[in-house]
Amino acid sequence: MHKFFVFFLLNLPLILTQQQSCQFPPSSPLAPPKPELPSVFYTRIEINTNLKTSTTRQLFYDATKRKASLVDQFNNIQTNYIFDYPSNEIHILFASANQTTGSIVEGEPLSYSPIACDTFKLTESNLVNYFFGYKKINDSFIEPDTVYHALNFKGDQFYNGTTIIRGIPVDIYESCQTIPQINAQFTAIYYFTRYNYSMPSYNPEFTRIPIRAIFKGTRDENFIQTDFTDVFDFYDFRVHRSFDSVFMTPSGVVCANRKTTRQLPQIPKQYRFSEEITNQAMTKYITNLNYNDLFKAVRYQRRNPRQEEETFYSTDPLTIIHDYNIGVSFALNKYHRNCSISAISVLNFDSDKNFTNSLYDSDGSYVIRLKSPESFLLLDSDYVYTGKRFVNNVPSDVYISDRSTRNKSIISEFAFSSDDFIFHESNQIDKSIPVRLWVKENEDVSYSSFYDYDSLPQDYQSFDVSECFSDEREFDFRIKFPYKKYGLSPDQLKEDKIFKFTFSFTLIQSTNESFTRFKTPKISASSDGYLYIRSEILPQPPAISMFTALPNYWLISPSVAVLRNLTSPEECAAYCLKNLSCLSFDFGKTTLTCFLNSKHSVNGTASSMTGYVHYSRNTLNGFYSRQSYEIWNILQELVRNKQFILAVKLVDPQLPTVILEAESIELVSKNDNQFGTTQTLSKYNRKYTGKTFKTNIDREYFQLNIDDCARACNEELGFECKAFDFCYLHGDCRLSKSIPSDQPDDFFEINECDVYEKDSLYHYNEYPTKSFINKNDKQLEKVKSPSECASFCDNEKSIHCRSFNYCPDQGLCYLSERHVISDSEQGFSSDLLCSHYWRDYLADFTFTSSANIILDADLVYDGADLKQCSISCVISDGFNCKSFDYCPATKKCLLNKGLKANSTISTQNKDLCYNYRREYFYVTSQNANKKVKNLNNNLGIMIGLSIGFAFFGLFSGGVMMVVYLKKKNKL
């Protein structure tokens, strides 16, 4: 229908004819000069014909931009012709006149939806392109013909005197015109304002403007020559007016066959913004929306102030975090301190419904997936560039797309800021930033305005779900990286966000776990050249949240396992997660039977057993979702094998990528403190806040910092320091050999002081992911942590406990008399479920006294510390070491095969030393005055293991050792 209108309107009175006998004599030499016309103008024209028809036309012309436009209203049809010479296109739009709202001249283009819009190639559309004509400069460049062509005022003009038109003095010009395309010949009579006459409010550069034109002649109309007499009255002729928007198709209009002249901006893999969504019913505010395709994560805050949200039935703001690695949604209401964990619905705006539907249609599989960076912004269909316009007061490039389906009309229009536009007071590095998305679905229109957009590496804290597990945390850890060793300067460490992002991404890749299993890392750098990054392994979400229920379906296929007498689908889901082959399960409500399946599909068949429900794993990927202790063991293995490496790409592109290799990893006490947890302080738990010792003070220091106080407790030689208090106002530090009482009344109340006690694991060493469980070990159940197991080992009376194995999955603790050094490494087994812990060698010695002694013994080491000295005594070669003296000033270690007391004989070669008597040996639980069996046979194993477990640092790291044996006089 609309193409008939095109043909009909192309034959409007503008195309007038004149007989072939049209001739005019030359103009008089006294005639005024031919009017000069501007290259940019607008005018409104009223056209009346001898057929008593009337047309209103608006004409826009800009030769400088190679653009032109006509808007005609005729017989209640409005037609808009847009001539786009740079793209060699003509866009023709039709709409009923009563759909028109607003003026195309004033500001934005028309907002009505036309009946249709078609695009044609300008140089091939002879029935249209003669309106303004065209000049072909070369194969890729055309421009409109002159303004004289546009007004049919071209060629020689005969001056025919003056007259008055609408009260305006005018000059009369007549000429012969032809249009070969439609066999048109006509006389054009033009009336311009009189020479030297100035119209009020018009441009002084162009004072002579058209007032009226009369066209007489013949033309082909439906292949019949027809006579015409038509009158054009010009109104509101304006020069140099800005009307860029009229050269664009109206907002929300898709033109068939339109070319793509400009590609969409490149969409990054991660970005964030805030959004205001408005439609006829409501306004929603989505703030701090973070999209991250690397993490497969979306995070946003949502608030609808007009109606309650279904999650918590309140108007409170909600923070939503979607983890598409495991298909789980975390919804937090910080006002009510609620956290709802559930499966992500395919109906969520960030879910790729097309992907889910295609799998379901093919074999009945139900799986969700995060939308791509483009489709998340509704940019997954073909968008066509429509031009530049101001959107939300921002100069923007506008693109449009028709995403209509069989049953629904969907038009989307996206505006991006122009490349050269910089937002006010912004650290903007992105170009072409999203400004607004306009969507019309049938008759419903919505606007989404974007604010605060950027694509810099995101703060990992945005995806932190630790508030959902506030009472269940177990593995708070810290990894140590040397930074000076790799030439990294302290200034580069200030790029905190990039280091956090890189560390988090490395955690995810190296463990094959999702981002929601780790807390936001905290980073600190020490002056000793080390970077400390602290994080936490969060508990596994509820197993059932990783599955979506499909009621009344039952997968008819061989199961990988059948479990009976289970109490709930939640229990069945937990078993499915532990089986790497399990992708779905069926649970019978009445039979309490669980079938684990190796595929997602439901075969598309409704189960005749309505008591069964099919549960499909939400995602296809290979994320394991292990227990926390398994992740912890994996991280330890990676660090120990030097496989946990950060590759940090700094913001400055001139700087090389920074490579950091993890040096060590350790658990950090949960009882954090106001000073932050340092490596030294991590071996202590804060027992009380705002208290200090009343009694049991064994040594005092002043003007220390808390690290120095903890270090003093560690290095105390006169007694075994088990606790200290610290008052941060003056740096008072007091050490105690007693375990702090559990009665708060046994302490003074002083706000500036805290009491710390050594963790039970302080004197144990861990062999992670290895276990050494013997049938004679004492087994304890329901043990909550390695520290609790260590405490049982310390206080056990029935055996002399030197080591233990802890299995967090089952809460089992195995106490053993064996020490790792007394048995072959073949006794150990790799075990992600358990870890082995053994006591420091020093724990088998008792401090006796201190004195100035002769630096003489059976074996002497230089450059040792106290722990290394105890190890030397245990693995001494050639004799049974029963005691040792340690001299901290000279770092000498004196090993003795007898239980002799410190000698105070006067000599120049003496030093203040501390004597330790050996109470236990490692082969049996017998004490030191019993004979040691098979010690020589075990020396090779002892030495190999001590080096392999990196406890005998005496032989490495630049410690110089001088060994000399001296023949002793017999006592």
CSV table of C-alpha atoms in Angstrom, one decimal, residues 354-752:
chain,number,residue,atom,x,y,z
A,354,ASN,CA,17.7,-18.3,23.7
A,355,PHE,CA,20.5,-20.7,24.8
A,356,THR,CA,18.3,-22.3,27.5
A,357,ASN,CA,15.3,-22.7,25.1
A,358,SER,CA,17.4,-24.2,22.3
A,359,LEU,CA,18.8,-26.9,24.6
A,360,TYR,CA,15.4,-27.7,26.0
A,361,ASP,CA,13.9,-27.9,22.6
A,362,SER,CA,16.6,-30.3,21.4
A,363,ASP,CA,16.7,-32.9,24.1
A,364,GLY,CA,14.9,-31.5,27.1
A,365,SER,CA,18.0,-30.3,28.9
A,366,TYR,CA,17.6,-27.4,31.3
A,367,VAL,CA,20.7,-25.2,31.6
A,368,ILE,CA,21.2,-21.5,32.1
A,369,ARG,CA,23.9,-19.2,30.8
A,370,LEU,CA,25.0,-15.6,31.3
A,371,LYS,CA,24.2,-13.3,28.4
A,372,SER,CA,27.2,-12.1,26.4
A,373,PRO,CA,28.5,-8.6,27.0
A,374,GLU,CA,26.6,-7.4,23.9
A,375,SER,CA,23.3,-9.2,24.5
A,376,PHE,CA,23.3,-8.1,28.2
A,377,LEU,CA,22.8,-4.6,26.8
A,378,LEU,CA,20.3,-5.8,24.2
A,379,LEU,CA,22.9,-5.4,21.4
A,380,ASP,CA,22.8,-9.0,20.2
A,381,SER,CA,20.6,-8.2,17.1
A,382,ASP,CA,21.5,-6.2,14.0
A,383,TYR,CA,21.7,-2.5,14.8
A,384,VAL,CA,21.7,0.2,12.1
A,385,TYR,CA,23.3,3.6,12.6
A,386,THR,CA,20.7,6.4,12.2
A,387,GLY,CA,22.8,9.5,13.0
A,388,LYS,CA,23.7,11.9,15.7
A,389,ARG,CA,21.3,13.6,18.1
A,390,PHE,CA,21.3,14.9,21.6
A,391,VAL,CA,20.0,12.3,24.1
A,392,ASN,CA,19.8,13.2,27.8
A,393,ASN,CA,21.6,16.4,26.8
A,394,VAL,CA,24.6,14.4,25.6
A,395,PRO,CA,25.7,14.5,21.9
A,396,SER,CA,25.1,10.9,20.9
A,397,ASP,CA,25.4,8.4,18.1
A,398,VAL,CA,22.1,6.6,17.7
A,399,TYR,CA,21.5,3.0,16.5
A,400,ILE,CA,18.2,1.2,16.0
A,401,SER,CA,17.2,-2.5,15.7
A,402,ASP,CA,14.0,-4.4,14.9
A,403,ARG,CA,13.8,-7.5,17.2
A,404,SER,CA,10.2,-8.3,16.5
A,405,THR,CA,9.0,-11.8,16.7
A,406,ARG,CA,6.0,-13.5,15.1
A,407,ASN,CA,3.7,-12.4,17.9
A,408,LYS,CA,5.3,-9.2,19.2
A,409,SER,CA,6.7,-6.0,17.8
A,410,ILE,CA,10.0,-5.0,19.5
A,411,ILE,CA,12.0,-1.9,18.5
A,412,SER,CA,15.2,-1.0,20.3
A,413,GLU,CA,17.1,2.3,19.9
A,414,PHE,CA,20.5,2.7,21.6
A,415,ALA,CA,22.3,6.0,22.1
A,416,PHE,CA,26.1,6.1,22.7
A,417,SER,CA,28.0,9.3,23.5
A,418,SER,CA,30.0,10.7,20.7
A,419,ASP,CA,33.6,9.8,20.5
A,420,ASP,CA,34.8,13.3,21.4
A,421,PHE,CA,32.4,13.9,24.3
A,422,ILE,CA,33.9,13.8,27.8
A,423,PHE,CA,31.5,13.7,30.7
A,424,HIS,CA,31.9,16.6,33.2
A,425,GLU,CA,34.2,15.9,36.2
A,426,SER,CA,34.8,12.4,35.1
A,427,ASN,CA,38.0,10.3,35.0
A,428,GLN,CA,36.7,8.8,31.8
A,429,ILE,CA,38.9,6.7,29.6
A,430,ASP,CA,36.1,5.0,27.7
A,431,LYS,CA,34.7,6.4,24.5
A,432,SER,CA,31.2,5.8,23.1
A,433,ILE,CA,29.6,5.3,26.5
A,434,PRO,CA,26.0,4.0,26.7
A,435,VAL,CA,23.6,6.9,27.3
A,436,ARG,CA,20.1,5.6,26.8
A,437,LEU,CA,18.2,2.6,25.6
A,438,TRP,CA,14.7,3.1,24.2
A,439,VAL,CA,12.5,0.0,23.8
A,440,LYS,CA,9.0,-0.3,22.4
A,441,GLU,CA,7.2,-3.6,22.8
A,442,ASN,CA,3.9,-3.4,20.9
A,443,GLU,CA,2.5,-0.2,22.5
A,444,ASP,CA,4.6,-0.3,25.7
A,445,VAL,CA,7.5,2.1,25.8
A,446,SER,CA,10.4,2.1,28.3
A,447,TYR,CA,13.5,4.2,28.7
A,448,SER,CA,16.7,3.1,30.4
A,449,SER,CA,19.1,5.9,31.1
A,450,PHE,CA,22.8,5.0,32.0
A,451,TYR,CA,25.0,6.8,34.5
A,452,ASP,CA,28.5,6.4,35.9
A,453,TYR,CA,29.6,3.9,33.2
A,454,ASP,CA,33.2,2.6,33.1
A,455,SER,CA,35.0,-0.5,32.0
A,456,LEU,CA,38.0,-0.4,34.3
A,457,PRO,CA,38.9,-3.6,36.2
A,458,GLN,CA,36.2,-3.9,38.8
A,459,ASP,CA,36.5,-3.9,42.6
A,460,TYR,CA,36.2,-7.5,43.5
A,461,GLN,CA,34.3,-6.4,46.6
A,462,SER,CA,31.3,-5.8,44.3
A,463,PHE,CA,30.9,-9.6,44.1
A,464,ASP,CA,31.5,-10.4,47.7
A,465,VAL,CA,28.9,-12.7,49.2
A,466,SER,CA,30.6,-13.2,52.6
A,467,GLU,CA,27.7,-11.6,54.4
A,468,CYS,CA,25.6,-14.6,53.5
A,469,PHE,CA,28.0,-16.8,55.5
A,470,SER,CA,28.9,-14.6,58.5
A,471,ASP,CA,28.6,-17.5,61.0
A,472,GLU,CA,30.2,-20.3,59.0
A,473,ARG,CA,33.7,-19.0,58.1
A,474,GLU,CA,36.6,-21.4,58.5
A,475,PHE,CA,39.6,-20.7,56.2
A,476,ASP,CA,40.9,-17.2,56.5
A,477,PHE,CA,44.3,-17.2,54.7
A,478,ARG,CA,47.1,-15.0,53.6
A,479,ILE,CA,49.6,-15.5,50.7
A,480,LYS,CA,53.0,-13.8,50.7
A,481,PHE,CA,54.6,-12.5,47.5
A,482,PRO,CA,58.1,-10.9,47.3
A,483,TYR,CA,57.7,-7.7,45.3
A,484,LYS,CA,61.2,-6.0,45.5
A,485,LYS,CA,62.7,-9.2,44.2
A,486,TYR,CA,60.8,-8.6,40.9
A,487,GLY,CA,61.7,-4.9,40.7
A,488,LEU,CA,58.2,-3.7,41.7
A,489,SER,CA,58.1,-0.3,43.3
A,490,PRO,CA,55.9,0.8,46.2
A,491,ASP,CA,54.2,3.3,43.8
A,492,GLN,CA,53.1,0.5,41.6
A,493,LEU,CA,51.5,-1.3,44.5
A,494,LYS,CA,49.0,1.7,44.8
A,495,GLU,CA,47.1,0.2,41.9
A,496,ASP,CA,45.2,-1.7,44.5
A,497,LYS,CA,42.1,-2.5,42.4
A,498,ILE,CA,44.1,-4.2,39.6
A,499,PHE,CA,46.1,-6.4,42.1
A,500,LYS,CA,42.8,-7.4,43.8
A,501,PHE,CA,41.2,-8.3,40.4
A,502,THR,CA,44.3,-10.3,39.3
A,503,PHE,CA,44.6,-12.1,42.6
A,504,SER,CA,40.9,-13.0,42.5
A,505,PHE,CA,40.9,-14.2,38.9
A,506,THR,CA,44.0,-16.3,39.6
A,507,LEU,CA,42.2,-17.9,42.6
A,508,ILE,CA,39.3,-18.8,40.3
A,509,GLN,CA,41.4,-20.2,37.5
A,510,SER,CA,43.8,-22.2,39.7
A,511,THR,CA,41.2,-23.8,41.9
A,512,ASN,CA,38.4,-24.1,39.2
A,513,GLU,CA,36.1,-22.7,41.8
A,514,SER,CA,33.7,-19.8,41.4
A,515,PHE,CA,34.2,-16.2,42.6
A,516,THR,CA,31.6,-16.6,45.3
A,517,ARG,CA,33.8,-19.0,47.1
A,518,PHE,CA,36.3,-16.3,48.1
A,519,LYS,CA,36.1,-13.1,50.1
A,520,THR,CA,37.3,-9.8,48.8
A,521,PRO,CA,41.1,-9.8,49.1
A,522,LYS,CA,42.9,-7.2,51.3
A,523,ILE,CA,46.4,-6.1,50.2
A,524,SER,CA,49.2,-4.7,52.3
A,525,ALA,CA,52.9,-4.2,51.5
A,526,SER,CA,55.6,-4.3,54.1
A,527,SER,CA,58.9,-2.5,54.1
A,528,ASP,CA,60.8,-5.8,54.0
A,529,GLY,CA,59.8,-6.2,50.4
A,530,TYR,CA,56.8,-8.5,50.7
A,531,LEU,CA,53.3,-8.1,49.5
A,532,TYR,CA,50.6,-9.8,51.7
A,533,ILE,CA,47.2,-10.6,50.2
A,534,ARG,CA,44.6,-11.9,52.5
A,535,SER,CA,41.3,-13.6,51.6
A,536,GLU,CA,39.0,-16.3,52.9
A,537,ILE,CA,37.4,-19.5,51.5
A,538,LEU,CA,33.7,-19.2,51.9
A,539,PRO,CA,31.4,-22.1,52.5
A,540,GLN,CA,29.6,-23.9,49.7
A,541,PRO,CA,26.1,-22.5,49.0
A,542,PRO,CA,23.2,-24.8,49.8
A,543,ALA,CA,23.5,-27.7,47.4
A,544,ILE,CA,19.9,-27.5,46.3
A,545,SER,CA,20.4,-23.9,45.1
A,546,MET,CA,22.7,-25.3,42.3
A,547,PHE,CA,19.7,-27.2,40.8
A,548,THR,CA,16.4,-26.2,39.3
A,549,ALA,CA,13.3,-28.4,39.9
A,550,LEU,CA,11.2,-29.6,36.9
A,551,PRO,CA,8.1,-31.1,38.6
A,552,ASN,CA,6.4,-34.2,37.3
A,553,TYR,CA,9.4,-35.2,35.1
A,554,TRP,CA,11.5,-38.2,35.6
A,555,LEU,CA,14.7,-39.0,33.6
A,556,ILE,CA,14.3,-42.4,32.1
A,557,SER,CA,17.9,-43.5,31.7
A,558,PRO,CA,20.5,-45.6,33.6
A,559,SER,CA,21.5,-43.8,36.8
A,560,VAL,CA,25.1,-43.4,38.0
A,561,ALA,CA,23.9,-44.2,41.6
A,562,VAL,CA,20.7,-44.9,43.5
A,563,LEU,CA,20.4,-43.8,47.1
A,564,ARG,CA,17.6,-44.8,49.3
A,565,ASN,CA,16.0,-43.6,52.5
A,566,LEU,CA,17.1,-40.0,52.0
A,567,THR,CA,15.0,-37.4,53.8
A,568,SER,CA,14.9,-34.6,51.3
A,569,PRO,CA,15.9,-33.4,47.8
A,570,GLU,CA,18.5,-31.2,49.6
A,571,GLU,CA,20.3,-34.3,50.8
A,572,CYS,CA,20.1,-35.8,47.4
A,573,ALA,CA,21.6,-32.6,45.9
A,574,ALA,CA,24.5,-32.9,48.3
A,575,TYR,CA,25.3,-36.4,47.1
A,576,CYS,CA,25.0,-35.3,43.4
A,577,LEU,CA,27.6,-32.5,44.0
A,578,LYS,CA,30.1,-35.0,45.4
A,579,ASN,CA,29.8,-37.2,42.3
A,580,LEU,CA,31.7,-35.6,39.4
A,581,SER,CA,29.6,-37.5,36.9
A,582,CYS,CA,26.3,-36.2,38.3
A,583,LEU,CA,24.5,-33.5,36.3
A,584,SER,CA,20.9,-34.0,37.6
A,585,PHE,CA,18.9,-36.2,40.0
A,586,ASP,CA,15.4,-37.4,40.5
A,587,PHE,CA,13.9,-37.5,44.0
A,588,GLY,CA,10.8,-39.5,44.9
A,589,LYS,CA,8.8,-37.8,47.6
A,590,THR,CA,7.0,-40.9,48.7
A,591,THR,CA,9.8,-43.5,48.1
A,592,LEU,CA,12.5,-41.3,49.5
A,593,THR,CA,14.7,-42.6,46.7
A,594,CYS,CA,17.4,-40.5,44.9
A,595,PHE,CA,18.6,-41.3,41.4
A,596,LEU,CA,21.8,-39.6,40.3
A,597,ASN,CA,22.1,-39.0,36.6
A,598,SER,CA,25.0,-38.2,34.2
A,599,LYS,CA,23.0,-35.8,32.0
A,600,HIS,CA,20.7,-32.9,32.2
A,601,SER,CA,17.9,-33.9,29.9
A,602,VAL,CA,14.4,-35.0,30.9
A,603,ASN,CA,13.7,-36.7,27.6
A,604,GLY,CA,10.8,-34.4,27.3
A,605,THR,CA,8.5,-37.0,28.8
A,606,ALA,CA,6.1,-36.3,31.6
A,607,SER,CA,6.6,-38.9,34.3
A,608,SER,CA,3.6,-41.1,35.1
A,609,MET,CA,5.0,-41.2,38.6
A,610,THR,CA,3.9,-37.7,39.8
A,611,GLY,CA,5.7,-38.2,43.1
A,612,TYR,CA,9.0,-37.7,41.4
A,613,VAL,CA,10.7,-34.3,40.6
A,614,HIS,CA,13.6,-33.9,38.2
A,615,TYR,CA,16.4,-31.5,39.4
A,616,SER,CA,18.8,-30.3,36.7
A,617,ARG,CA,22.3,-28.8,37.5
A,618,ASN,CA,21.9,-25.1,36.6
A,619,THR,CA,25.1,-24.9,34.5
A,620,LEU,CA,27.1,-26.9,32.0
A,621,ASN,CA,30.6,-25.8,33.1
A,622,GLY,CA,33.1,-27.8,35.0
A,623,PHE,CA,33.2,-25.9,38.3
A,624,TYR,CA,33.5,-28.4,41.1
A,625,SER,CA,32.1,-26.5,44.1
A,626,ARG,CA,34.2,-28.4,46.6
A,627,GLN,CA,34.2,-28.3,50.3
A,628,SER,CA,36.2,-25.4,51.8
A,629,TYR,CA,38.9,-27.6,53.3
A,630,GLU,CA,39.5,-29.2,49.8
A,631,ILE,CA,40.1,-25.8,48.3
A,632,TRP,CA,42.5,-24.9,51.1
A,633,ASN,CA,44.5,-28.0,50.5
A,634,ILE,CA,44.7,-27.2,46.7
A,635,LEU,CA,45.9,-23.7,47.4
A,636,GLN,CA,48.6,-25.1,49.7
A,637,GLU,CA,49.8,-27.5,47.0
A,638,LEU,CA,49.9,-24.7,44.4
A,639,VAL,CA,52.0,-22.4,46.6
A,640,ARG,CA,54.3,-25.2,47.7
A,641,ASN,CA,54.9,-26.2,44.1
A,642,LYS,CA,55.5,-22.6,43.1
A,643,GLN,CA,52.5,-22.7,40.8
A,644,PHE,CA,50.5,-19.8,42.2
A,645,ILE,CA,51.7,-16.9,40.1
A,646,LEU,CA,50.1,-13.4,39.6
A,647,ALA,CA,50.5,-11.7,36.2
A,648,VAL,CA,49.5,-8.1,36.9
A,649,LYS,CA,48.9,-5.8,33.9
A,650,LEU,CA,49.3,-2.3,35.2
A,651,VAL,CA,47.2,0.6,33.9
A,652,ASP,CA,50.2,2.3,32.2
A,653,PRO,CA,50.6,0.5,28.9
A,654,GLN,CA,54.3,1.4,28.8
A,655,LEU,CA,55.0,-0.7,31.9
A,656,PRO,CA,55.7,-4.4,31.5
A,657,THR,CA,53.4,-7.0,33.1
A,658,VAL,CA,54.4,-7.7,36.7
A,659,ILE,CA,55.0,-11.3,37.6
A,660,LEU,CA,54.7,-12.3,41.3
A,661,GLU,CA,55.3,-15.9,42.5
A,662,ALA,CA,53.7,-16.8,45.8
A,663,GLU,CA,56.3,-17.7,48.5
A,664,SER,CA,54.1,-18.9,51.3
A,665,ILE,CA,50.5,-19.4,52.5
A,666,GLU,CA,49.1,-19.6,56.0
A,667,LEU,CA,45.9,-19.5,57.9
A,668,VAL,CA,45.1,-16.3,59.7
A,669,SER,CA,43.3,-16.1,63.1
A,670,LYS,CA,39.6,-15.3,63.0
A,671,ASN,CA,40.0,-13.0,65.9
A,672,ASP,CA,41.2,-10.1,63.9
A,673,ASN,CA,42.4,-7.0,65.8
A,674,GLN,CA,42.4,-3.3,65.4
A,675,PHE,CA,46.0,-3.2,64.2
A,676,GLY,CA,45.4,-5.7,61.3
A,677,THR,CA,46.8,-9.2,61.4
A,678,THR,CA,50.5,-9.5,60.6
A,679,GLN,CA,52.5,-12.6,60.0
A,680,THR,CA,53.8,-12.6,63.6
A,681,LEU,CA,50.5,-11.8,65.2
A,682,SER,CA,48.6,-14.4,63.2
A,683,LYS,CA,49.8,-17.1,65.6
A,684,TYR,CA,47.8,-15.5,68.4
A,685,ASN,CA,44.1,-15.3,69.1
A,686,ARG,CA,42.6,-12.2,70.8
A,687,LYS,CA,41.1,-13.6,74.0
A,688,TYR,CA,39.7,-10.4,75.5
A,689,THR,CA,39.2,-6.8,74.3
A,690,GLY,CA,39.6,-3.9,76.7
A,691,LYS,CA,41.2,-6.0,79.5
A,692,THR,CA,44.7,-6.6,80.9
A,693,PHE,CA,46.3,-9.1,83.3
A,694,LYS,CA,45.7,-8.8,87.1
A,695,THR,CA,48.2,-11.6,87.9
A,696,ASN,CA,50.6,-14.1,86.2
A,697,ILE,CA,52.8,-11.5,84.7
A,698,ASP,CA,56.2,-13.1,84.1
A,699,ARG,CA,58.0,-10.3,82.0
A,700,GLU,CA,57.3,-6.7,81.0
A,701,TYR,CA,58.3,-4.5,78.1
A,702,PHE,CA,57.5,-0.9,77.4
A,703,GLN,CA,57.2,1.3,74.2
A,704,LEU,CA,56.8,-1.6,71.8
A,705,ASN,CA,54.4,-2.1,69.0
A,706,ILE,CA,52.1,-5.1,68.9
A,707,ASP,CA,54.2,-7.0,66.5
A,708,ASP,CA,57.3,-6.6,68.7
A,709,CYS,CA,55.2,-7.7,71.7
A,710,ALA,CA,54.1,-10.9,69.9
A,711,ARG,CA,57.7,-11.4,68.7
A,712,ALA,CA,59.0,-11.1,72.3
A,713,CYS,CA,56.5,-13.8,73.4
A,714,ASN,CA,57.7,-16.0,70.5
A,715,GLU,CA,61.4,-15.6,71.4
A,716,GLU,CA,61.2,-15.8,75.1
A,717,LEU,CA,63.8,-18.3,76.3
A,718,GLY,CA,63.4,-18.1,80.1
A,719,PHE,CA,59.9,-19.8,80.0
A,720,GLU,CA,57.3,-20.9,77.6
A,721,CYS,CA,55.3,-17.8,76.8
A,722,LYS,CA,51.6,-18.7,76.3
A,723,ALA,CA,50.0,-15.3,76.3
A,724,PHE,CA,50.5,-11.5,76.5
A,725,ASP,CA,48.5,-8.4,77.0
A,726,PHE,CA,49.2,-5.2,75.0
A,727,CYS,CA,48.2,-1.6,75.8
A,728,TYR,CA,48.4,0.4,72.6
A,729,LEU,CA,48.4,3.9,74.1
A,730,HIS,CA,51.9,3.6,75.6
A,731,GLY,CA,53.1,0.3,74.1
A,732,ASP,CA,53.1,-1.7,77.3
A,733,CYS,CA,53.6,-5.4,76.8
A,734,ARG,CA,53.5,-8.1,79.5
A,735,LEU,CA,54.2,-11.8,78.9
A,736,SER,CA,52.7,-14.7,80.8
A,737,LYS,CA,53.6,-18.4,81.0
A,738,SER,CA,50.0,-19.1,82.0
A,739,ILE,CA,47.0,-19.8,79.8
A,740,PRO,CA,44.6,-16.9,80.2
A,741,SER,CA,41.6,-17.7,82.5
A,742,ASP,CA,38.1,-18.1,81.0
A,743,GLN,CA,36.8,-15.8,83.7
A,744,PRO,CA,36.7,-12.2,82.6
A,745,ASP,CA,36.7,-11.0,86.2
A,746,ASP,CA,40.3,-12.2,86.5
A,747,PHE,CA,41.4,-9.2,84.4
A,748,PHE,CA,41.4,-5.4,84.8
A,749,GLU,CA,39.0,-3.4,82.6
A,750,ILE,CA,41.2,-1.0,80.6
A,751,ASN,CA,39.8,0.1,77.2
A,752,GLU,CA,43.2,0.5,75.5
